[in-house]
CSV table of C-alpha atoms in Angstrom, one decimal:
chain,number,residue,atom,x,y,z
U,224,UNK,CA,-26.5,35.2,-15.9
U,225,UNK,CA,-29.7,33.8,-14.6
U,226,UNK,CA,-31.5,36.2,-12.3
U,227,UNK,CA,-30.9,36.0,-8.7
U,228,UNK,CA,-33.8,34.4,-6.6
U,229,UNK,CA,-34.4,35.1,-3.0
U,230,UNK,CA,-35.7,32.1,-0.9
U,231,UNK,CA,-35.5,30.4,2.6
U,232,UNK,CA,-33.8,26.9,3.3
U,233,UNK,CA,-34.5,26.0,7.0
U,234,UNK,CA,-35.7,29.3,7.7
U,235,UNK,CA,-32.4,31.1,6.5
U,236,UNK,CA,-32.9,33.6,3.9
U,237,UNK,CA,-30.5,33.2,0.9
U,238,UNK,CA,-29.7,34.4,-2.6
U,239,UNK,CA,-29.2,32.1,-5.4
U,240,UNK,CA,-29.0,32.1,-9.1
U,241,UNK,CA,-32.1,30.9,-11.1
U,242,UNK,CA,-30.1,28.2,-12.6
U,243,UNK,CA,-28.8,26.7,-9.4
U,244,UNK,CA,-30.5,23.5,-7.8
U,245,UNK,CA,-31.7,23.6,-4.2
U,246,UNK,CA,-28.5,21.4,-3.3
U,247,UNK,CA,-26.0,23.8,-5.0
U,248,UNK,CA,-27.6,27.1,-3.3
U,249,UNK,CA,-27.9,25.2,0.1
U,250,UNK,CA,-24.0,24.1,0.0
U,251,UNK,CA,-23.1,27.7,-0.9
U,252,UNK,CA,-25.1,28.8,2.2
U,253,UNK,CA,-23.2,26.2,4.4
U,254,UNK,CA,-26.3,24.0,4.7
U,255,UNK,CA,-25.4,20.3,4.3
U,256,UNK,CA,-28.1,17.7,2.6
U,257,UNK,CA,-27.0,14.4,2.5
U,258,UNK,CA,-26.6,13.0,-1.0
U,259,UNK,CA,-25.4,9.6,-2.5
U,260,UNK,CA,-25.9,9.3,-6.1
U,261,UNK,CA,-25.0,13.0,-6.7
U,262,UNK,CA,-21.3,13.4,-7.9
U,263,UNK,CA,-19.9,17.0,-8.5
U,264,UNK,CA,-19.1,17.6,-12.0
U,265,UNK,CA,-21.6,15.0,-13.8
U,266,UNK,CA,-25.1,15.5,-14.4
U,267,UNK,CA,-27.5,14.9,-11.6
U,268,UNK,CA,-29.9,12.1,-11.7
U,269,UNK,CA,-31.9,12.0,-8.3
U,270,UNK,CA,-31.7,8.5,-8.4
U,271,UNK,CA,-30.9,7.6,-4.6
U,272,UNK,CA,-33.5,10.1,-3.0
U,273,UNK,CA,-31.6,10.9,-0.1
U,274,UNK,CA,-31.2,14.4,-1.0
U,275,UNK,CA,-35.0,14.9,-0.9
U,276,UNK,CA,-36.2,18.2,0.6
U,277,UNK,CA,-39.8,19.5,1.6
U,278,UNK,CA,-41.3,22.5,-0.5
U,279,UNK,CA,-43.1,23.9,2.6
U,280,UNK,CA,-46.0,26.0,0.6
U,281,UNK,CA,-46.5,23.0,-2.0
U,282,UNK,CA,-46.2,20.4,0.5
U,283,UNK,CA,-44.1,18.3,-1.9
U,284,UNK,CA,-40.9,16.3,-1.7
U,285,UNK,CA,-38.2,17.0,-4.3
U,286,UNK,CA,-34.9,16.1,-4.8
U,287,UNK,CA,-32.8,18.7,-4.0
U,288,UNK,CA,-29.9,18.0,-6.7
U,289,UNK,CA,-32.3,18.1,-9.5
U,290,UNK,CA,-34.6,20.9,-8.9
U,291,UNK,CA,-34.0,24.7,-9.6
U,292,UNK,CA,-34.6,27.3,-7.0
U,293,UNK,CA,-37.2,29.8,-7.6
U,294,UNK,CA,-38.4,33.0,-6.1
U,295,UNK,CA,-39.7,32.9,-2.6
U,296,UNK,CA,-39.3,29.3,-2.4
U,297,UNK,CA,-39.3,27.8,1.2
U,298,UNK,CA,-37.5,24.4,1.7
U,299,UNK,CA,-37.0,22.3,4.9
U,300,UNK,CA,-34.1,19.9,4.7
U,301,UNK,CA,-34.2,18.2,8.0
U,302,UNK,CA,-37.6,17.4,9.1
U,303,UNK,CA,-39.1,14.2,11.1
U,304,UNK,CA,-40.7,13.1,7.9
U,305,UNK,CA,-37.4,13.4,5.8
U,306,UNK,CA,-35.1,11.9,8.5
U,307,UNK,CA,-37.4,8.9,8.6
U,308,UNK,CA,-37.5,8.5,4.8
U,309,UNK,CA,-33.6,8.8,4.6
U,310,UNK,CA,-33.1,6.2,7.0
U,311,UNK,CA,-35.8,3.9,5.5
U,312,UNK,CA,-34.0,4.4,2.1
U,313,UNK,CA,-30.8,3.4,3.3
U,314,UNK,CA,-32.0,0.4,4.9
U,315,UNK,CA,-33.4,-0.7,1.8
U,316,UNK,CA,-30.1,-0.2,0.1
U,317,UNK,CA,-28.5,-2.4,2.7
U,318,UNK,CA,-31.2,-4.9,2.8
U,319,UNK,CA,-30.8,-5.3,-1.2
U,320,UNK,CA,-27.5,-6.6,-1.6
U,321,UNK,CA,-24.7,-7.9,0.5
U,322,UNK,CA,-23.0,-5.0,2.1
U,323,UNK,CA,-20.9,-6.7,4.6
U,324,UNK,CA,-18.8,-3.7,5.9
U,325,UNK,CA,-16.4,-5.8,8.3
U,326,UNK,CA,-14.8,-7.4,5.0
U,327,UNK,CA,-15.4,-4.7,2.7
U,328,UNK,CA,-12.4,-3.0,0.8
U,329,UNK,CA,-14.0,0.5,1.5
U,330,UNK,CA,-14.8,-0.2,5.3
U,331,UNK,CA,-14.1,3.3,6.9
U,332,UNK,CA,-13.9,5.1,3.5
U,333,UNK,CA,-17.4,4.1,2.4
U,334,UNK,CA,-19.9,6.8,1.9
U,335,UNK,CA,-22.8,4.6,2.4
U,336,UNK,CA,-21.5,3.3,5.7
U,337,UNK,CA,-21.0,6.9,6.6
U,338,UNK,CA,-24.5,8.0,5.8
U,339,UNK,CA,-25.8,5.0,7.7
U,340,UNK,CA,-24.1,6.6,10.7
U,341,UNK,CA,-25.4,10.1,9.7
U,342,UNK,CA,-29.1,9.0,9.6
U,343,UNK,CA,-28.7,7.0,12.8
U,344,UNK,CA,-29.3,3.5,11.4
U,345,UNK,CA,-28.0,1.4,14.0
U,346,UNK,CA,-29.8,-1.7,12.4
U,347,UNK,CA,-31.9,-3.0,9.1
U,348,UNK,CA,-35.7,-3.4,10.1
U,349,UNK,CA,-36.1,-5.1,6.6
U,350,UNK,CA,-35.2,-8.9,5.8
U,351,UNK,CA,-31.8,-9.0,3.9
U,352,UNK,CA,-32.6,-10.3,0.2
U,353,UNK,CA,-28.9,-11.9,0.3
U,354,UNK,CA,-28.7,-12.3,-3.8
U,355,UNK,CA,-26.0,-14.4,-5.2
U,356,UNK,CA,-24.0,-12.0,-7.3
U,357,UNK,CA,-20.9,-12.2,-9.3
U,358,UNK,CA,-17.3,-10.3,-8.7
U,359,UNK,CA,-15.8,-9.7,-12.3
U,360,UNK,CA,-12.0,-9.3,-11.7
U,361,UNK,CA,-11.2,-9.7,-15.6
U,362,UNK,CA,-9.7,-6.3,-15.7
U,363,UNK,CA,-6.1,-6.2,-15.1
U,364,UNK,CA,-6.2,-3.4,-12.5
U,365,UNK,CA,-9.6,-3.0,-11.5
U,366,UNK,CA,-12.6,-5.1,-10.1
U,367,UNK,CA,-16.6,-4.8,-9.9
U,368,UNK,CA,-18.1,-6.6,-6.9
U,369,UNK,CA,-22.0,-6.4,-7.5
U,370,UNK,CA,-22.6,-7.5,-3.9
U,371,UNK,CA,-21.6,-3.6,-2.9
U,372,UNK,CA,-23.1,-1.8,-5.9
U,373,UNK,CA,-26.0,0.5,-5.2
U,374,UNK,CA,-26.7,1.4,-8.6
U,375,UNK,CA,-26.0,5.0,-8.2
U,376,UNK,CA,-24.8,5.3,-11.6
U,377,UNK,CA,-21.7,7.4,-10.9
U,378,UNK,CA,-19.5,5.0,-12.9
U,379,UNK,CA,-21.9,5.4,-16.0
U,380,UNK,CA,-22.1,9.1,-15.9
U,381,UNK,CA,-18.3,9.8,-15.0
U,382,UNK,CA,-17.3,7.3,-18.0
U,383,UNK,CA,-19.6,9.0,-20.3
U,384,UNK,CA,-19.6,12.6,-19.6
U,385,UNK,CA,-15.8,13.0,-18.6
U,386,UNK,CA,-13.8,10.2,-20.2
U,387,UNK,CA,-16.5,10.0,-23.2
U,388,UNK,CA,-15.9,6.1,-23.3
U,389,UNK,CA,-19.2,5.0,-22.2
U,390,UNK,CA,-18.1,1.7,-21.1
U,391,UNK,CA,-20.7,1.4,-18.2
U,392,UNK,CA,-24.3,1.2,-18.5
U,393,UNK,CA,-27.3,-0.5,-16.5
U,394,UNK,CA,-29.0,-3.6,-17.6
U,395,UNK,CA,-32.1,-5.3,-16.3
U,396,UNK,CA,-34.8,-3.7,-14.0
U,397,UNK,CA,-35.9,-3.7,-10.4
U,398,UNK,CA,-33.7,-5.7,-7.9
U,399,UNK,CA,-32.2,-7.6,-11.4
U,400,UNK,CA,-30.8,-4.1,-12.3
U,401,UNK,CA,-26.8,-4.4,-12.6
U,402,UNK,CA,-24.0,-2.2,-14.0
U,403,UNK,CA,-22.5,-3.7,-17.1
U,404,UNK,CA,-19.3,-3.1,-19.1
U,405,UNK,CA,-19.9,-3.1,-23.0
U,406,UNK,CA,-22.8,-5.2,-23.9
U,407,UNK,CA,-22.4,-7.2,-20.6
U,408,UNK,CA,-18.8,-8.5,-21.8
U,409,UNK,CA,-16.5,-9.3,-18.9
U,410,UNK,CA,-14.6,-5.9,-17.9
U,411,UNK,CA,-11.4,-7.1,-19.1
U,412,UNK,CA,-12.6,-8.1,-22.7
U,413,UNK,CA,-14.1,-4.4,-23.1
U,414,UNK,CA,-12.8,-2.6,-26.2
U,415,UNK,CA,-14.2,0.5,-25.1
U,416,UNK,CA,-12.7,0.7,-21.7
U,417,UNK,CA,-9.5,3.2,-21.7
U,418,UNK,CA,-8.7,1.9,-17.9
U,419,UNK,CA,-8.6,5.5,-17.1
U,420,UNK,CA,-9.9,4.7,-13.4
U,421,UNK,CA,-12.5,7.4,-13.2
U,422,UNK,CA,-15.0,5.0,-12.4
U,423,UNK,CA,-13.0,3.9,-9.4
U,424,UNK,CA,-12.7,7.2,-7.9
U,425,UNK,CA,-16.2,7.8,-8.7
U,426,UNK,CA,-17.7,4.8,-6.7
U,427,UNK,CA,-19.3,5.8,-3.3
U,428,UNK,CA,-18.9,2.2,-2.0
U,429,UNK,CA,-16.5,-1.0,-2.3
U,430,UNK,CA,-18.3,-2.2,-5.6
U,431,UNK,CA,-15.4,-0.8,-7.9
U,432,UNK,CA,-12.1,-1.5,-6.4
U,433,UNK,CA,-8.4,-1.3,-7.3
U,434,UNK,CA,-7.1,-5.0,-7.6
U,435,UNK,CA,-4.7,-5.8,-4.5
U,436,UNK,CA,-6.7,-3.7,-2.0
U,437,UNK,CA,-7.8,-5.8,1.0
U,438,UNK,CA,-10.3,-4.9,3.8
U,439,UNK,CA,-10.4,-1.2,4.6
U,440,UNK,CA,-7.5,-0.4,2.0
U,441,UNK,CA,-9.8,1.1,-0.8
U,442,UNK,CA,-9.2,5.0,-0.4
U,443,UNK,CA,-10.7,7.0,-3.2
U,444,UNK,CA,-9.3,10.3,-4.9
U,445,UNK,CA,-12.4,12.3,-5.6
U,446,UNK,CA,-10.1,15.3,-6.4
U,447,UNK,CA,-8.8,13.9,-9.5
U,448,UNK,CA,-12.1,14.0,-10.9
U,449,UNK,CA,-12.7,17.6,-9.6
U,450,UNK,CA,-9.3,18.4,-11.1
U,451,UNK,CA,-10.2,17.2,-14.5
U,452,UNK,CA,-13.6,18.6,-14.7
U,453,UNK,CA,-12.6,22.1,-13.4
U,454,UNK,CA,-9.7,22.1,-15.8
U,455,UNK,CA,-12.1,21.4,-18.6
U,456,UNK,CA,-14.8,23.9,-17.6
U,457,UNK,CA,-12.5,26.8,-16.8
U,458,UNK,CA,-10.5,25.8,-20.1
U,459,UNK,CA,-7.3,25.7,-18.4
U,460,UNK,CA,-5.7,23.3,-21.0
U,461,UNK,CA,-4.8,25.4,-23.9
U,462,UNK,CA,-3.8,22.8,-26.8
T,3,UNK,CA,-25.4,-0.3,45.4
T,4,UNK,CA,-27.1,-3.4,44.1
T,5,UNK,CA,-25.2,-4.8,41.3
T,6,UNK,CA,-26.9,-5.6,37.8
T,7,UNK,CA,-27.4,-9.2,36.9
T,8,UNK,CA,-25.3,-9.5,33.4
T,9,UNK,CA,-25.3,-12.1,31.0
T,10,UNK,CA,-23.2,-12.7,27.9
T,11,UNK,CA,-24.2,-15.3,25.2
T,12,UNK,CA,-22.2,-16.4,22.3
T,13,UNK,CA,-24.3,-17.3,19.4
T,14,UNK,CA,-23.0,-17.8,15.6
T,15,UNK,CA,-19.9,-15.5,15.8
T,16,UNK,CA,-16.4,-15.6,16.1
T,17,UNK,CA,-16.1,-14.6,19.7
T,18,UNK,CA,-14.5,-11.6,18.7
T,19,UNK,CA,-17.2,-9.6,20.5
T,20,UNK,CA,-16.4,-11.2,23.7
T,21,UNK,CA,-12.5,-10.6,23.2
T,22,UNK,CA,-13.4,-6.9,22.8
T,23,UNK,CA,-15.4,-7.4,26.0
T,24,UNK,CA,-12.0,-8.8,27.8
T,25,UNK,CA,-10.5,-5.8,26.3
T,26,UNK,CA,-12.2,-3.5,28.9
T,27,UNK,CA,-9.0,-4.5,30.9
T,28,UNK,CA,-9.0,-2.6,34.0
T,29,UNK,CA,-12.5,-1.4,33.7
T,30,UNK,CA,-13.6,-5.1,34.3
T,31,UNK,CA,-12.7,-4.8,38.1
T,32,UNK,CA,-15.0,-1.8,38.1
T,33,UNK,CA,-17.2,-3.6,36.3
T,34,UNK,CA,-17.4,-6.5,39.1
T,35,UNK,CA,-18.7,-3.8,41.5
T,36,UNK,CA,-21.5,-2.8,39.2
T,37,UNK,CA,-22.5,-6.2,37.6
T,38,UNK,CA,-22.8,-9.7,38.8
T,39,UNK,CA,-22.1,-11.9,35.8
T,40,UNK,CA,-24.5,-14.5,36.1
T,41,UNK,CA,-24.3,-16.4,32.8
T,42,UNK,CA,-21.2,-16.2,30.1
T,43,UNK,CA,-18.7,-18.3,28.0
T,44,UNK,CA,-16.5,-16.8,30.7
T,45,UNK,CA,-18.1,-18.2,33.8
T,46,UNK,CA,-19.0,-22.0,34.3
T,47,UNK,CA,-22.8,-21.8,34.5
T,48,UNK,CA,-24.7,-24.4,32.1
T,49,UNK,CA,-28.3,-22.9,32.3
T,50,UNK,CA,-29.3,-19.6,31.4
T,51,UNK,CA,-30.8,-18.1,34.7
T,52,UNK,CA,-33.9,-16.2,35.3
T,53,UNK,CA,-34.0,-12.5,36.4
T,54,UNK,CA,-31.2,-11.2,34.0
T,55,UNK,CA,-30.9,-7.4,33.8
T,56,UNK,CA,-28.8,-7.0,31.1
T,57,UNK,CA,-28.1,-9.4,28.2
T,58,UNK,CA,-25.2,-9.0,25.8
T,59,UNK,CA,-25.9,-11.0,22.8
T,60,UNK,CA,-22.9,-11.9,20.1
T,61,UNK,CA,-23.5,-13.6,17.0
T,62,UNK,CA,-26.4,-14.3,14.5
T,63,UNK,CA,-28.8,-17.0,14.6
T,64,UNK,CA,-27.7,-19.8,12.3
T,65,UNK,CA,-28.9,-23.0,14.1
T,66,UNK,CA,-32.0,-24.3,15.9
T,67,UNK,CA,-30.0,-24.3,19.1
T,68,UNK,CA,-29.1,-20.5,18.5
T,69,UNK,CA,-33.0,-19.9,18.2
T,70,UNK,CA,-33.7,-21.6,21.3
T,71,UNK,CA,-31.1,-20.0,23.4
T,72,UNK,CA,-31.9,-16.5,22.1
T,73,UNK,CA,-35.6,-16.8,22.7
T,74,UNK,CA,-34.9,-18.1,26.3
T,75,UNK,CA,-32.5,-15.4,27.0
T,76,UNK,CA,-34.8,-12.7,25.7
T,77,UNK,CA,-37.6,-14.2,28.2
T,78,UNK,CA,-35.4,-14.0,31.1
T,79,UNK,CA,-33.9,-10.7,30.5
T,80,UNK,CA,-34.9,-6.9,31.4
T,81,UNK,CA,-32.5,-5.3,28.5
T,82,UNK,CA,-31.4,-7.6,25.7
T,83,UNK,CA,-28.2,-5.9,23.5
T,84,UNK,CA,-27.4,-6.9,19.9
T,85,UNK,CA,-23.9,-7.2,20.7
T,86,UNK,CA,-21.5,-6.7,17.5
T,87,UNK,CA,-22.2,-6.9,13.9
T,88,UNK,CA,-23.3,-10.5,13.5
T,89,UNK,CA,-25.9,-10.0,16.1
T,90,UNK,CA,-27.0,-6.9,14.3
T,91,UNK,CA,-26.6,-7.4,10.7
T,92,UNK,CA,-25.6,-11.1,10.4
T,93,UNK,CA,-22.5,-10.0,9.2
T,94,UNK,CA,-19.9,-12.7,8.2
T,95,UNK,CA,-22.0,-15.6,9.4
T,96,UNK,CA,-25.0,-14.5,7.0
T,97,UNK,CA,-22.3,-14.8,4.2
T,98,UNK,CA,-23.6,-18.2,3.6
T,99,UNK,CA,-27.0,-16.9,2.6
T,100,UNK,CA,-26.3,-16.1,-0.9
T,101,UNK,CA,-24.9,-19.7,-1.6
T,102,UNK,CA,-28.5,-21.4,-0.8
T,103,UNK,CA,-29.8,-23.3,2.1
T,104,UNK,CA,-27.9,-25.4,4.9
T,105,UNK,CA,-27.5,-28.4,2.8
T,106,UNK,CA,-25.6,-26.6,-0.1
T,107,UNK,CA,-23.1,-25.1,2.5
T,108,UNK,CA,-22.9,-28.7,4.4
T,109,UNK,CA,-22.6,-30.6,1.2
T,110,UNK,CA,-19.8,-28.1,0.0
T,111,UNK,CA,-17.9,-28.4,3.5
T,112,UNK,CA,-18.3,-32.3,4.4
T,113,UNK,CA,-18.9,-33.7,1.0
T,114,UNK,CA,-17.3,-32.3,-1.9
T,115,UNK,CA,-14.3,-31.5,0.4
T,116,UNK,CA,-14.3,-34.6,2.3
T,117,UNK,CA,-12.7,-38.2,1.9
T,118,UNK,CA,-14.4,-41.0,0.3
T,119,UNK,CA,-16.9,-42.1,3.1
T,120,UNK,CA,-17.6,-38.6,4.1
T,121,UNK,CA,-21.3,-37.7,5.5
T,122,UNK,CA,-23.1,-34.7,6.8
T,123,UNK,CA,-22.7,-35.1,10.6
T,124,UNK,CA,-26.1,-35.7,12.1
T,125,UNK,CA,-26.8,-36.3,15.8
T,126,UNK,CA,-30.1,-35.2,16.6
T,127,UNK,CA,-30.3,-33.7,20.1
T,128,UNK,CA,-26.6,-33.3,20.5
T,129,UNK,CA,-25.6,-31.2,17.1
T,130,UNK,CA,-27.3,-28.0,16.4
T,131,UNK,CA,-29.1,-28.2,13.1
T,132,UNK,CA,-27.9,-25.5,10.9
T,133,UNK,CA,-31.0,-23.1,9.7
T,134,UNK,CA,-31.5,-22.5,5.9
T,135,UNK,CA,-31.1,-18.7,6.3
T,136,UNK,CA,-28.6,-16.8,9.0
T,137,UNK,CA,-30.7,-13.9,10.5
T,138,UNK,CA,-29.6,-11.1,13.0
T,139,UNK,CA,-31.3,-11.4,16.4
T,140,UNK,CA,-33.8,-8.6,16.0
T,141,UNK,CA,-35.3,-10.8,13.2
T,142,UNK,CA,-36.7,-13.2,16.0
T,143,UNK,CA,-37.0,-11.3,19.2
T,144,UNK,CA,-37.2,-7.6,20.5
T,145,UNK,CA,-34.0,-6.1,20.9
T,146,UNK,CA,-33.6,-3.1,23.2
T,147,UNK,CA,-30.0,-1.5,22.1
T,148,UNK,CA,-28.0,-2.1,19.3
T,149,UNK,CA,-24.1,-1.9,19.5
T,150,UNK,CA,-22.6,-2.4,16.2
T,151,UNK,CA,-19.0,-3.1,15.3
T,152,UNK,CA,-16.8,-5.9,14.4
T,153,UNK,CA,-16.2,-6.1,17.0
T,154,UNK,CA,-17.5,-3.2,18.9
T,155,UNK,CA,-14.5,-1.4,20.4
T,156,UNK,CA,-14.0,-1.7,24.1
T,157,UNK,CA,-14.8,1.9,25.0
T,158,UNK,CA,-18.2,1.6,23.1
T,159,UNK,CA,-19.1,-1.5,25.1
T,160,UNK,CA,-17.8,0.5,28.3
T,161,UNK,CA,-20.1,3.5,27.3
T,162,UNK,CA,-22.9,1.2,27.3
T,163,UNK,CA,-22.3,-0.5,30.2
T,164,UNK,CA,-21.5,2.3,32.6
T,165,UNK,CA,-24.7,4.2,31.3
T,166,UNK,CA,-27.0,1.1,32.2
T,167,UNK,CA,-25.3,0.7,35.4
T,168,UNK,CA,-26.1,4.4,36.3
T,169,UNK,CA,-29.9,3.5,35.2
T,170,UNK,CA,-29.8,5.4,31.9
T,171,UNK,CA,-31.9,4.9,28.8
T,172,UNK,CA,-29.0,3.9,26.0
T,173,UNK,CA,-29.5,4.3,22.4
T,174,UNK,CA,-26.1,4.9,20.7
T,175,UNK,CA,-25.9,7.6,17.9
T,176,UNK,CA,-23.1,9.0,15.8
T,177,UNK,CA,-20.0,7.0,15.2
T,178,UNK,CA,-20.7,4.5,17.8
T,179,UNK,CA,-23.2,3.0,15.5
T,180,UNK,CA,-20.7,2.5,12.7
T,181,UNK,CA,-20.9,-1.0,11.0
T,182,UNK,CA,-17.7,-2.7,10.4
């Protein structure tokens, strides 16, 4: 067991284990830090930068999901500077692909849409790139709409770390980056996909969807992932 | 109490936002006491008048005509409101952008799906010309208030109009700014 550290988050003194991240310590203390690529139970990658917090004495910004606590750490999670960055990050995400909430399967059940509300994004100040992206519905039960993908890589991590299949990965770079199945084969032709649906439960937007769902119908069941991960970690299944 | 001069403009949108405006139901009767509707698809006025206090603009900018009317209403209005997701984000109207410019979509609609003598309609000065890229209204003119929603629910419209008629500054936050 790692030694207990004392730190302050938003002026509130809390105790946390040395192997805990700022995000975990904050959540235990009831302080909510916005996240998007973070998914409980799989490794954190700090990709989306929404959980950036300020280390007051160092004057630095660090992702709360991948930074461990240390003794006498002073953290601010909701400053003017952070609010400005968070809104800007989301505006860039919205501008990069075609997130048309009104006709999206995830409308009303979307983490991206909800975060935009949370950070006060009432419009996007950047020019929309409007890329022409494909939708792959070759899989018999699921589909992937690249227009809605934000490259959080939750699907990649849950498929690799929980299912152990590693069907998903990321190809290309920059604005050309895209999640792929196998060696960029159609999802339906994948020989590694077990059709378990964990990626479907992990996806924060309308990118991965169950076929047959129309506007606003795509609801996720994240508790399925939490159940599997907890059962495994606590060795609740004895074979 | 002096009534505020209200205008509503319908650019490239489905008119759903105007339908939602009509969903104000009995508040429309209150509204008449506080606002004078000086220009709207709902009233018979052809030209955008001067001296508008509040303008609700539905729809994205997809044609040269949209662009002209948007600039005109901006110049003649004190408070300009982006009214609904098409005005705020481009929304469904902007879904043609990934396909390419105006000729691509006109060709698909009128030539590929048309009969043997099909051609792309063109009446300069009468028929608005499609722009290559559909843009939200704030890409062209300053916007004072953003009211997202597809369509914005009537209570959201009512809140904005009531606060404006009470002389308040309005900036929506929380669930009232949810897209979709």
